[in-house]
Coordinates of C-alpha atoms in Angstrom, one line a residue:
X1295 CA 206.6 108.8 17.8
X1296 CA 209.2 110.3 20.1
X1297 CA 208.2 111.0 23.7
X1298 CA 208.5 114.8 23.3
X1299 CA 210.4 115.9 26.3
X1300 CA 209.6 119.5 25.8
X1301 CA 205.9 118.9 26.3
X1302 CA 206.6 117.9 29.9
X1303 CA 209.1 120.5 30.8
X1304 CA 206.5 122.4 32.9
X1305 CA 205.4 119.4 34.8
X1306 CA 209.0 118.3 35.7
X1307 CA 209.8 121.9 36.8
X1308 CA 206.6 121.9 38.9
X1309 CA 207.4 118.5 40.5
X1310 CA 211.0 119.6 41.4
X1311 CA 209.9 123.0 42.9
X1312 CA 207.0 121.3 44.8
X1313 CA 209.4 118.7 46.2
X1314 CA 211.6 121.4 47.6
X1315 CA 208.7 123.3 48.9
X1316 CA 207.3 120.2 50.6
X1317 CA 210.6 119.5 52.3
X1318 CA 211.0 123.0 53.5
X1319 CA 207.3 123.2 54.9
X1320 CA 206.9 119.7 56.2
X1321 CA 203.4 119.5 54.6
X1322 CA 201.9 118.3 51.4
X1323 CA 199.9 121.1 49.6
X1324 CA 196.2 120.3 49.4
X1325 CA 194.6 119.8 46.0
X1326 CA 192.2 122.4 44.8
X1327 CA 189.2 120.4 46.0
X1328 CA 190.4 117.9 48.4
X1329 CA 188.2 119.0 51.4
X1330 CA 184.6 119.5 51.9
X1331 CA 183.5 123.0 53.0
X1332 CA 183.3 122.1 56.6
X1333 CA 186.9 121.2 56.8
X1334 CA 186.4 117.4 57.2
X1335 CA 188.4 115.1 54.8
X1336 CA 186.3 114.3 51.6
X1337 CA 185.1 110.9 50.7
X1338 CA 188.3 110.0 49.0
X1339 CA 187.0 109.1 45.5
X1340 CA 188.2 105.8 44.1
X1341 CA 190.0 103.5 46.3
X1342 CA 190.7 99.7 46.8
X1343 CA 193.1 97.7 44.8
X1344 CA 190.9 98.3 41.8
X1345 CA 189.8 101.8 42.6
X1346 CA 186.9 100.9 45.1
X1347 CA 185.0 103.1 47.4
X1348 CA 187.8 104.1 49.8
X1349 CA 185.4 103.8 52.7
X1350 CA 188.0 102.4 55.0
X1351 CA 189.8 105.7 55.6
X1352 CA 187.0 106.9 57.9
X1353 CA 186.7 110.4 59.2
X1354 CA 185.9 110.1 63.0
X1355 CA 187.1 107.5 65.5
X1356 CA 184.2 105.7 67.2
X1357 CA 185.8 103.1 69.4
X1358 CA 189.1 104.0 71.1
X1359 CA 191.0 101.0 72.4
X1360 CA 192.0 100.9 76.1
X1361 CA 195.4 102.3 76.9
X1362 CA 198.4 100.1 77.5
X1363 CA 199.4 100.5 81.0
X1364 CA 202.7 99.1 82.5
X1365 CA 204.2 99.0 86.0
X1366 CA 207.4 101.2 86.1
X1367 CA 208.8 99.2 89.0
X1368 CA 208.7 102.1 91.4
X1369 CA 205.2 101.7 92.7
X1370 CA 203.9 103.8 89.7
X1371 CA 202.5 103.1 86.3
X1372 CA 202.6 104.7 83.0
X1373 CA 200.6 104.6 79.8
X1374 CA 201.9 104.1 76.3
X1375 CA 201.1 107.2 74.3
X1376 CA 201.8 108.4 70.8
X1377 CA 204.0 111.2 69.6
X1378 CA 204.0 113.5 66.6
X1379 CA 203.9 112.2 63.1
X1380 CA 206.5 114.1 61.0
X1381 CA 206.2 114.2 57.3
X1382 CA 208.5 111.3 56.0
X1383 CA 209.9 110.9 52.6
X1384 CA 210.6 107.5 51.0
X1385 CA 214.2 106.3 51.6
X1386 CA 216.2 105.1 48.5
X1387 CA 215.5 101.5 49.6
X1388 CA 211.8 102.2 49.9
X1389 CA 211.7 104.0 46.7
X1390 CA 213.4 101.1 44.8
X1391 CA 211.1 98.5 46.4
X1392 CA 208.0 100.7 45.7
X1393 CA 208.6 101.2 42.0
X1394 CA 209.2 97.5 41.7
X1395 CA 205.9 96.8 43.4
X1396 CA 204.1 99.4 41.2
X1397 CA 205.4 97.8 38.1
X1398 CA 206.0 94.1 38.9
X1399 CA 206.0 93.3 35.1
X1400 CA 209.1 95.5 34.8
X1401 CA 210.9 95.8 38.1
X1402 CA 212.6 99.1 37.1
X1403 CA 214.4 99.8 40.4
X1404 CA 217.8 99.4 38.8
X1405 CA 217.1 102.6 37.0
X1406 CA 216.9 104.6 40.2
X1407 CA 220.7 104.4 40.8
X1408 CA 221.0 108.2 40.3
X1409 CA 219.2 109.0 43.5
X1410 CA 221.2 111.1 45.9
X1411 CA 222.4 109.1 49.0
X1412 CA 220.2 109.2 52.1
X1413 CA 221.3 111.2 55.1
X1414 CA 221.5 109.5 58.4
X1415 CA 220.3 110.8 61.9
X1416 CA 220.5 108.8 65.1
X1417 CA 221.9 105.9 63.0
X1418 CA 218.9 105.7 60.6
X1419 CA 218.3 106.9 57.1
X1420 CA 214.4 107.1 57.6
X1421 CA 214.4 109.8 60.2
X1422 CA 212.2 112.6 59.0
X1423 CA 214.6 115.3 60.1
X1424 CA 217.3 113.9 57.8
X1425 CA 215.2 113.9 54.7
X1426 CA 215.3 117.5 53.4
X1427 CA 215.1 117.7 49.7
X1428 CA 217.5 120.2 48.1
X1429 CA 217.5 120.9 44.4
X1430 CA 219.9 118.1 43.7
X1431 CA 217.6 115.6 45.3
X1432 CA 214.6 116.9 43.5
X1433 CA 216.4 116.7 40.1
X1434 CA 217.5 113.2 40.9
X1435 CA 213.8 112.2 41.5
X1436 CA 212.8 113.9 38.3
X1437 CA 215.4 112.0 36.3
X1438 CA 214.5 108.7 38.1
X1439 CA 210.9 109.2 37.2
X1440 CA 211.9 109.8 33.6
X1441 CA 214.0 106.7 33.5
X1442 CA 211.4 104.4 35.2
X1443 CA 208.6 105.6 33.1
X1444 CA 210.7 105.0 30.0
X1445 CA 211.3 101.5 31.0
X1446 CA 207.8 100.9 31.8
X1447 CA 206.8 102.2 28.4
X1448 CA 208.6 99.3 26.8
X1449 CA 206.0 96.9 28.3
X1450 CA 203.0 99.3 28.2
X1451 CA 200.6 96.6 27.3
X1452 CA 201.7 94.3 30.0
X1453 CA 201.7 97.0 32.6
X1454 CA 198.3 98.6 31.7
X1455 CA 196.5 95.4 31.1
X1456 CA 194.7 97.0 28.2
X1457 CA 193.9 94.6 25.5
X1458 CA 194.5 95.6 21.8
X1459 CA 195.4 99.1 21.0
X1460 CA 195.7 101.3 23.9
X1461 CA 192.9 103.9 23.9
X1462 CA 192.1 107.0 26.1
X1463 CA 189.6 105.4 28.3
X1464 CA 191.8 102.4 29.3
X1465 CA 194.9 104.6 29.7
X1466 CA 193.1 107.0 32.0
X1467 CA 191.6 104.1 34.1
X1468 CA 195.1 102.6 34.5
X1469 CA 196.6 106.0 35.6
X1470 CA 193.8 106.4 38.3
X1471 CA 194.5 102.9 39.6
X1472 CA 198.3 103.5 39.4
X1473 CA 197.9 106.8 41.3
X1474 CA 195.8 105.0 44.0
X1475 CA 198.5 102.5 44.6
X1476 CA 201.3 105.1 44.4
X1477 CA 199.6 107.4 46.9
X1478 CA 198.7 104.4 49.0
X1479 CA 195.1 105.6 49.6
X1480 CA 192.0 106.8 47.5
X1481 CA 192.5 109.7 45.3
X1482 CA 191.1 113.0 46.2
X1483 CA 189.2 115.0 43.7
X1484 CA 191.9 117.4 42.8
X1485 CA 194.5 114.8 42.4
X1486 CA 192.5 112.9 39.8
X1487 CA 191.9 116.0 37.9
X1488 CA 195.6 116.9 37.9
X1489 CA 196.7 113.6 36.7
X1490 CA 194.2 113.3 33.9
X1491 CA 195.0 116.9 32.9
X1492 CA 198.7 115.8 32.4
X1493 CA 197.5 113.0 30.2
X1494 CA 195.2 115.2 28.1
X1495 CA 197.9 117.8 27.6
X1496 CA 200.3 115.2 26.5
X1497 CA 197.6 113.7 24.3
X1498 CA 197.5 116.9 22.2
X1499 CA 200.8 115.9 20.7
X1500 CA 201.4 112.2 21.6
X1501 CA 199.9 108.9 21.1
X1502 CA 198.1 107.2 24.1
X1503 CA 201.3 105.2 24.9
X1504 CA 203.5 108.2 25.3
X1505 CA 200.7 110.2 27.0
X1506 CA 200.4 107.3 29.5
X1507 CA 204.1 107.5 30.1
X1508 CA 203.7 111.2 30.7
X1509 CA 201.1 110.5 33.3
X1510 CA 203.3 107.8 35.1
X1511 CA 206.3 110.2 35.1
X1512 CA 204.1 112.9 36.6
X1513 CA 202.7 110.5 39.4
X1514 CA 206.3 109.4 40.3
X1515 CA 207.3 113.0 41.0
X1516 CA 204.3 114.0 43.1
X1517 CA 204.8 114.6 46.8
X1518 CA 201.9 112.3 47.5
X1519 CA 204.1 109.5 46.1
X1520 CA 207.4 110.5 47.5
X1521 CA 206.2 111.5 50.9
X1522 CA 204.0 109.7 53.3
X1523 CA 201.6 112.3 54.6
X1524 CA 199.0 111.0 57.1
X1525 CA 195.5 112.2 57.9
X1526 CA 194.5 111.2 61.5
X1527 CA 190.8 110.7 62.1
X1528 CA 188.7 113.2 63.9
X1529 CA 187.6 113.0 67.6
X1530 CA 189.5 112.1 70.7
X1531 CA 191.6 114.7 72.3
X1532 CA 193.2 112.6 75.1
X1533 CA 196.7 111.5 76.1
X1534 CA 196.1 108.6 73.7
X1535 CA 196.1 111.0 70.8
X1536 CA 193.9 110.3 67.7
X1537 CA 193.8 107.2 65.6
X1538 CA 195.3 107.0 62.2
X1539 CA 193.1 105.9 59.3
X1540 CA 193.4 102.3 58.1
X1541 CA 195.1 103.6 55.0
X1542 CA 197.9 105.2 57.1
X1543 CA 198.2 102.2 59.3
X1544 CA 198.6 100.1 56.3
X1545 CA 201.4 102.3 55.0
X1546 CA 203.2 102.3 58.3
X1547 CA 203.1 98.6 58.5
X1548 CA 204.3 97.9 55.0
X1549 CA 207.1 100.5 55.1
X1550 CA 208.3 99.3 58.5
X1551 CA 208.2 95.5 57.9
X1552 CA 208.8 95.5 54.1
X1553 CA 210.3 98.8 53.2
X1554 CA 207.6 99.1 50.5
X1555 CA 204.0 100.0 49.6
X1556 CA 201.1 97.8 51.0
X1557 CA 200.3 94.7 49.0
X1558 CA 196.8 93.8 47.7
X1559 CA 195.8 92.1 51.0
X1560 CA 196.8 95.0 53.1
X1561 CA 195.1 97.5 50.7
X1562 CA 192.0 95.3 50.9
X1563 CA 192.1 95.5 54.7
X1564 CA 192.5 99.2 54.7
X1565 CA 189.5 99.6 52.3
X1566 CA 187.3 97.6 54.6
X1567 CA 188.4 99.6 57.7
X1568 CA 190.0 96.4 59.1
X1569 CA 193.2 98.0 60.5
X1570 CA 191.5 99.5 63.5
X1571 CA 191.8 97.1 66.4
X1572 CA 195.0 95.7 67.8
X1573 CA 194.0 92.2 66.8
X1574 CA 193.5 93.3 63.1
X1575 CA 196.9 94.9 63.0
X1576 CA 198.6 92.0 64.9
X1577 CA 197.3 89.6 62.3
X1578 CA 198.6 91.6 59.3
X1579 CA 201.9 92.2 61.1
X1580 CA 202.4 88.5 61.6
X1581 CA 201.6 87.9 58.0
X1582 CA 204.2 90.4 56.8
X1583 CA 206.8 89.1 59.2
X1584 CA 206.3 85.6 57.9
X1585 CA 207.2 86.7 54.4
X1586 CA 210.8 86.5 53.3
X1587 CA 210.4 90.2 52.3
X1588 CA 210.6 91.2 55.9
X1589 CA 214.2 90.1 56.1
X1590 CA 215.3 92.9 53.8
X1591 CA 213.7 95.7 55.9
X1592 CA 214.7 94.2 59.3
X1593 CA 218.2 93.7 58.0
X1594 CA 218.2 97.3 57.1
X1595 CA 217.3 98.2 60.7
X1596 CA 220.0 95.9 62.1
X1597 CA 222.7 97.0 59.7
X1598 CA 222.2 100.6 60.6
X1599 CA 222.0 100.0 64.3
X1600 CA 224.8 97.4 64.6
X1601 CA 227.0 98.5 61.6
X1602 CA 227.9 95.0 60.4
X1603 CA 227.8 96.2 56.7
X1604 CA 230.1 99.1 57.4
X1605 CA 233.3 97.2 56.2
X1606 CA 231.6 96.8 52.8
X1607 CA 229.6 99.9 52.5
X1608 CA 232.5 102.1 53.3
X1609 CA 235.2 99.8 51.8
X1610 CA 237.2 99.6 55.0
X1611 CA 240.7 98.8 54.2
X1612 CA 243.7 97.3 56.2
X1613 CA 247.4 97.4 56.0
X1614 CA 248.2 94.6 53.6
X1615 CA 251.8 94.3 55.2
X1616 CA 250.1 93.3 58.6
X1617 CA 246.9 91.7 57.3
X1618 CA 247.6 90.0 54.1
X1619 CA 244.6 87.6 54.2
X1620 CA 242.1 90.4 54.5
X1621 CA 240.5 91.5 51.3
X1622 CA 237.1 92.5 49.7
X1623 CA 236.0 88.9 49.4
X1624 CA 236.7 88.2 53.1
X1625 CA 234.9 91.4 54.0
X1626 CA 231.9 90.3 52.1
X1627 CA 232.0 86.9 53.8
X1628 CA 232.2 88.6 57.2
X1629 CA 229.0 90.6 56.5
X1630 CA 227.3 87.3 55.4
X1631 CA 228.4 85.8 58.8
X1632 CA 226.6 88.5 60.7
X1633 CA 223.6 88.4 58.4
X1634 CA 223.2 84.6 59.0
X1635 CA 223.1 85.1 62.8
X1636 CA 220.7 88.1 62.6
X1637 CA 218.5 86.3 60.0
X1638 CA 217.7 83.7 62.7
X1639 CA 217.0 86.3 65.3
X1640 CA 214.6 88.2 63.0
X1641 CA 212.7 84.9 62.2
X1642 CA 212.5 84.1 65.9
X1643 CA 214.6 81.0 65.7
X1644 CA 217.2 82.5 68.1
X1645 CA 216.9 84.5 71.2
X1646 CA 218.1 88.2 70.8
X1647 CA 220.6 87.6 73.6
X1648 CA 222.4 85.2 71.2
X1649 CA 223.5 88.4 69.4
X1650 CA 225.7 89.2 72.4
X1651 CA 226.6 85.8 74.0
X1652 CA 226.2 83.0 71.3
X1653 CA 229.2 80.7 71.4
X1654 CA 228.8 79.7 67.7
X1655 CA 228.6 81.3 64.3
X1656 CA 227.9 80.7 60.7
X1657 CA 230.8 80.4 58.2
X1658 CA 232.0 78.9 55.0
X1659 CA 235.3 77.2 54.7
X1660 CA 237.1 80.4 53.4
X1661 CA 236.0 82.2 56.5
X1662 CA 237.0 79.5 58.7
X1663 CA 240.5 79.5 57.3
X1664 CA 240.6 83.4 57.6
X1665 CA 239.8 83.2 61.3
X1666 CA 242.6 80.6 61.8
X1667 CA 245.1 82.9 60.1
X1668 CA 245.1 81.0 56.8
X1669 CA 244.3 82.0 53.2
X1670 CA 242.4 78.8 52.2
X1671 CA 239.0 77.4 51.6
X1672 CA 236.3 78.3 49.1
X1673 CA 232.8 79.7 48.8
X1674 CA 230.7 76.9 50.0
X1675 CA 227.6 77.1 52.2
X1676 CA 227.5 79.0 55.5
X1677 CA 227.0 76.4 58.3
X1678 CA 226.8 76.5 62.0
X1679 CA 230.3 76.3 63.7
X1680 CA 230.6 75.9 67.5
X1681 CA 233.3 78.1 68.9
X1682 CA 235.2 78.1 72.2
X1683 CA 233.1 79.8 74.7
X1684 CA 235.9 82.1 76.2
X1685 CA 236.5 83.5 72.7
X1686 CA 232.9 84.1 71.7
X1687 CA 230.3 86.8 72.2
X1688 CA 227.9 86.6 69.4
X1689 CA 228.2 89.3 66.8
X1690 CA 230.5 91.2 69.2
X1691 CA 233.3 88.9 68.1
X1692 CA 232.4 88.9 64.4
X1693 CA 235.1 90.3 62.1
X1694 CA 232.4 92.5 60.5
X1695 CA 232.2 94.6 63.8
X1696 CA 235.7 94.2 65.0
X1697 CA 237.4 95.2 61.6
X1698 CA 234.9 98.1 61.3
X1699 CA 235.8 99.4 64.7
X1700 CA 239.6 99.3 64.2
X1701 CA 242.2 101.4 62.3
X1702 CA 244.0 100.1 59.2
X1703 CA 246.9 99.0 61.4
X1704 CA 245.5 97.8 64.7
X1705 CA 242.6 97.4 67.1
X1706 CA 241.0 100.4 68.7
X1707 CA 239.5 100.2 72.1
X1708 CA 238.1 103.6 71.6
X1709 CA 236.0 102.7 68.5
X1710 CA 234.9 99.4 69.9
X1711 CA 234.0 100.9 73.3
X1712 CA 232.2 103.9 71.6
X1713 CA 230.2 101.5 69.6
X1714 CA 229.1 99.5 72.6
X1715 CA 228.4 102.6 74.6
X1716 CA 226.4 104.5 72.0
X1717 CA 224.8 101.7 69.9
X1718 CA 224.1 99.1 72.4
X1719 CA 223.6 101.1 75.6
X1720 CA 222.1 104.3 74.1
X1721 CA 224.4 106.5 76.2
X1722 CA 225.3 109.8 74.5
X1723 CA 228.9 110.7 74.3
X1724 CA 229.6 114.3 73.3
X1725 CA 232.7 116.3 73.6
X1726 CA 232.0 119.5 75.6
X1727 CA 232.2 122.6 73.3
X1728 CA 235.3 124.6 73.4
X1729 CA 237.5 121.9 74.9
X1730 CA 241.1 121.8 73.8
X1731 CA 242.6 118.3 73.9
X1732 CA 246.1 118.4 75.2
X1733 CA 249.0 116.4 73.7
X1734 CA 249.7 113.0 75.2
X1735 CA 253.0 112.3 77.0
X1736 CA 255.8 110.8 74.9
X1737 CA 254.9 107.2 73.9
X1738 CA 257.5 104.4 73.9
X1739 CA 258.2 102.6 70.7
X1740 CA 257.2 99.3 72.3
X1741 CA 254.0 100.6 73.8
X1742 CA 250.9 98.4 73.4
X1743 CA 247.5 99.6 72.3
X1744 CA 246.2 99.4 75.9
X1745 CA 249.2 101.4 77.2
X1746 CA 248.6 104.3 74.7
X1747 CA 244.9 104.3 75.5
X1748 CA 245.4 104.3 79.2
X1749 CA 247.2 107.6 78.7
X1750 CA 243.8 109.0 77.6
X1751 CA 242.3 108.2 80.9
X1752 CA 245.0 109.9 83.0
X1753 CA 244.6 113.4 81.8
X1754 CA 241.6 115.9 81.6
X1755 CA 239.6 116.6 79.6
X1756 CA 240.3 113.4 77.8
X1757 CA 239.6 111.3 80.9
X1758 CA 235.8 112.0 81.3
X1759 CA 235.0 110.6 77.8
X1760 CA 237.6 107.9 77.5
X1761 CA 236.7 106.3 80.8
X1762 CA 233.2 105.6 79.2
X1763 CA 234.7 103.9 76.2
X1764 CA 238.2 102.5 76.3
X1765 CA 237.8 100.1 79.2
X1766 CA 234.9 98.4 77.3
X1767 CA 237.1 98.1 74.3
X1768 CA 239.9 96.6 76.3
X1769 CA 237.7 93.4 76.8
X1770 CA 238.0 92.8 72.9
X1771 CA 241.8 93.3 72.7
X1772 CA 242.4 89.7 71.8
X1773 CA 241.0 90.5 68.5
X1774 CA 243.2 92.2 65.9
X1775 CA 242.2 94.9 63.3
X1776 CA 240.5 92.2 61.2
X1777 CA 238.8 90.3 64.0
X1778 CA 241.3 87.4 64.1
X1779 CA 242.1 86.1 67.6
X1780 CA 245.6 86.8 68.9
X1781 CA 247.2 85.6 72.2
X1782 CA 249.8 88.4 72.1
X1783 CA 250.4 91.7 70.4
X1784 CA 252.7 91.8 67.3
X1785 CA 255.6 92.8 69.5
X1786 CA 255.2 89.8 71.8
X1787 CA 253.7 91.8 74.7
X1788 CA 250.9 90.2 76.7
X1789 CA 247.3 91.2 76.3
X1790 CA 245.4 92.5 79.2
X1791 CA 241.6 92.2 78.6
X1792 CA 240.3 93.4 82.0
X1793 CA 238.0 96.3 81.6
X1794 CA 234.8 97.9 83.0
X1795 CA 231.5 99.5 82.0
X1796 CA 231.7 102.6 84.1
X1797 CA 228.5 103.9 85.4
X1798 CA 227.4 106.6 83.1
X1799 CA 225.0 108.1 85.7
X1800 CA 226.4 107.5 89.3
X1801 CA 223.1 108.3 90.8
X1802 CA 221.2 105.8 88.6
X1803 CA 223.6 102.9 87.9
X1804 CA 222.6 100.4 85.3
X1805 CA 222.7 96.5 85.4
X1806 CA 225.3 96.7 82.6
X1807 CA 227.8 98.5 84.9
X1808 CA 230.8 96.9 86.5
X1809 CA 234.1 95.3 86.0
X1810 CA 234.6 92.5 83.5
X1811 CA 237.4 90.6 81.8
X1812 CA 237.5 89.4 78.2
X1813 CA 234.9 89.1 75.4
X1814 CA 232.8 86.3 77.1
X1815 CA 232.2 88.4 80.2
X1816 CA 231.3 91.5 78.1
X1817 CA 228.9 89.6 76.0
X1818 CA 227.2 87.9 78.9
X1819 CA 226.9 91.2 80.7
X1820 CA 225.1 92.8 77.7
X1821 CA 222.9 89.9 77.1
X1822 CA 221.6 89.9 80.6
X1823 CA 221.1 93.7 80.9
X1824 CA 217.8 95.4 80.9
X1825 CA 219.8 98.5 79.8
X1826 CA 220.6 96.8 76.5
X1827 CA 217.1 95.5 76.1
X1828 CA 215.7 99.0 76.5
X1829 CA 218.2 100.4 74.0
X1830 CA 217.2 97.8 71.5
X1831 CA 213.5 98.8 72.0
X1832 CA 214.5 102.5 71.7
X1833 CA 216.2 101.9 68.4
X1834 CA 213.5 99.8 66.9
X1835 CA 210.9 102.5 68.0
X1836 CA 213.0 105.2 66.3
X1837 CA 213.2 103.2 63.1
X1838 CA 209.6 102.3 63.1
X1839 CA 208.2 105.8 63.6
X1840 CA 210.8 107.8 61.8
X1841 CA 211.6 110.4 64.4
X1842 CA 214.0 111.1 67.3
X1843 CA 213.3 109.4 70.6
X1844 CA 211.6 111.8 73.1
X1845 CA 212.1 110.8 76.8
X1846 CA 208.9 112.6 77.8
X1847 CA 206.7 110.9 75.2
X1848 CA 208.4 107.6 74.5
X1849 CA 209.9 106.3 77.8
X1850 CA 206.8 104.3 78.7
X1851 CA 206.7 102.8 75.1
X1852 CA 210.3 101.7 75.5
X1853 CA 209.5 100.1 78.8
X1854 CA 206.6 98.3 77.4
X1855 CA 208.6 97.0 74.4
X1856 CA 211.5 95.9 76.7
X1857 CA 209.1 94.0 79.0
X1858 CA 207.5 92.4 76.1
X1859 CA 210.9 91.2 74.8
X1860 CA 211.7 89.8 78.3
X1861 CA 208.4 88.1 78.7
X1862 CA 208.6 86.5 75.2
X1863 CA 211.9 84.9 76.2
X1864 CA 213.9 87.2 74.0
X1865 CA 212.0 86.7 70.7
X1866 CA 212.6 89.8 68.6
X1867 CA 209.4 89.3 66.4
X1868 CA 207.2 89.5 69.5
X1869 CA 208.6 93.0 70.3
X1870 CA 207.9 94.0 66.7
X1871 CA 204.3 92.9 67.0
X1872 CA 203.9 94.7 70.3
X1873 CA 205.3 97.9 68.8
X1874 CA 203.0 98.0 65.8
X1875 CA 199.9 97.3 68.0
X1876 CA 200.8 100.0 70.4
X1877 CA 199.3 103.6 70.5
X1878 CA 202.9 104.9 69.6
X1879 CA 202.3 103.1 66.1
X1880 CA 198.6 103.1 65.5
X1881 CA 198.0 106.6 66.7
X1882 CA 199.4 110.1 66.7
X1883 CA 199.2 113.3 68.6
X1884 CA 196.2 115.5 67.8
X1885 CA 197.4 118.3 65.5
X1886 CA 197.5 121.8 66.9

């Protein structure tokens, strides 16, 4: 029997409109009977991986952990404290991973290709303020739910686990269990009623298989699935905020470290209320980090922060007359080179400082030939290659970055300096409103890249901004627009790599500030800088909690994470564990 699309038209329209309303209001509407009369959250109905009691959610915090206090270095201390928890929607990556985990027998994520591209704010696509759902997004989620449920229907027996002919009782039990996993917490009364009502309505015209598909499609359109609403526990009105339920902590952990829903072990810990103490969360975080699945999410973080996938994602092209060896295959190899280095940092095999100062890389024979100015070599394995120390500065001297931060014809000290300043030092650079940029003086035909850019630093209003960028980029001028080393410019002119990281704040200079010469000195300066370490901590915090950095709320957390990274001899995984066991991650501000 055909699925009968008309019978679900109402539910699809409801889903689209509710998604738009949720995005506008920032809240998920309550079900009819979600709450007890006294306003406390209800018992939660069925929970657990098999629809258990759901007792792990709790309602009131009984044992607040001691605050994390650090020395700020000026004779004062500060306490790590939580910020607000904005309503977050699943990103496209999270959506794809989640539907694959919901339906492991089918793995239907390839059918979600029609999703509207994620917006980005402060480098990241999981920032709640970038996730508004317009009608186009809502319609895309509706179509995706239809496509995914249709694919699942082809293996309905394997998916539901029902033996023999599918009947109403087994179908409804499956939908309840599916909704629990999709919502990542026990169902509340009104939710269960709504889901089963969809099944019953469809069942008036359809067989159990198609009615089950209708229920699946409905679940995949609900705000409870597409968003990540959180329900903090009652009690505790201090600077430490209030605790999140074990269910919410489980979701925060899984989406941060795996970009997907919790697995059975994490669900089990949540059901037992075993994501309350720092030690409990630490144990689960280490387990998730040890899985190969963590690489995908952590690479998503690094790729958005460090932009090493930009040349592939944005199909960065070069002038073939000047750079005949650069092509899409080489671009993909350049990305893999950076991934290989970052892989080892994520796993804790390398110090994070190797990202900026490592005198080695990981290349195949084709990439080795490319860096030597030759079009030779094949795929092969990516192996470690030791490089001349004066020409190496970790990923800063990778073609993935250098090519992305160049024009089609030549290198760009502006782009490269801007990248270091904004992404690695977290210093904002904004053109003052209403500024009219004057034309530059006539430029000689034989002028070098540096000569042209020095003109920017001689006239206002250009000078104030370009002083903060261009001198940093000068240190990388030995690399052409594709990241290949050059001793001279194409016209034979000498290359001057002297530069400087100018003090962004003269009253509060950073340890990254000062004169330098060449890529090696730039890399070593950044690797040794607490300024860079704090920036890395800030970027990771924003990615983990899905909101903008707030100096008033988050500065102590960043200081704590930076100190952890230093004390752990630069091991990135230790900073991750410290973040997820902090109040910034396990707790939230008390709702007004």
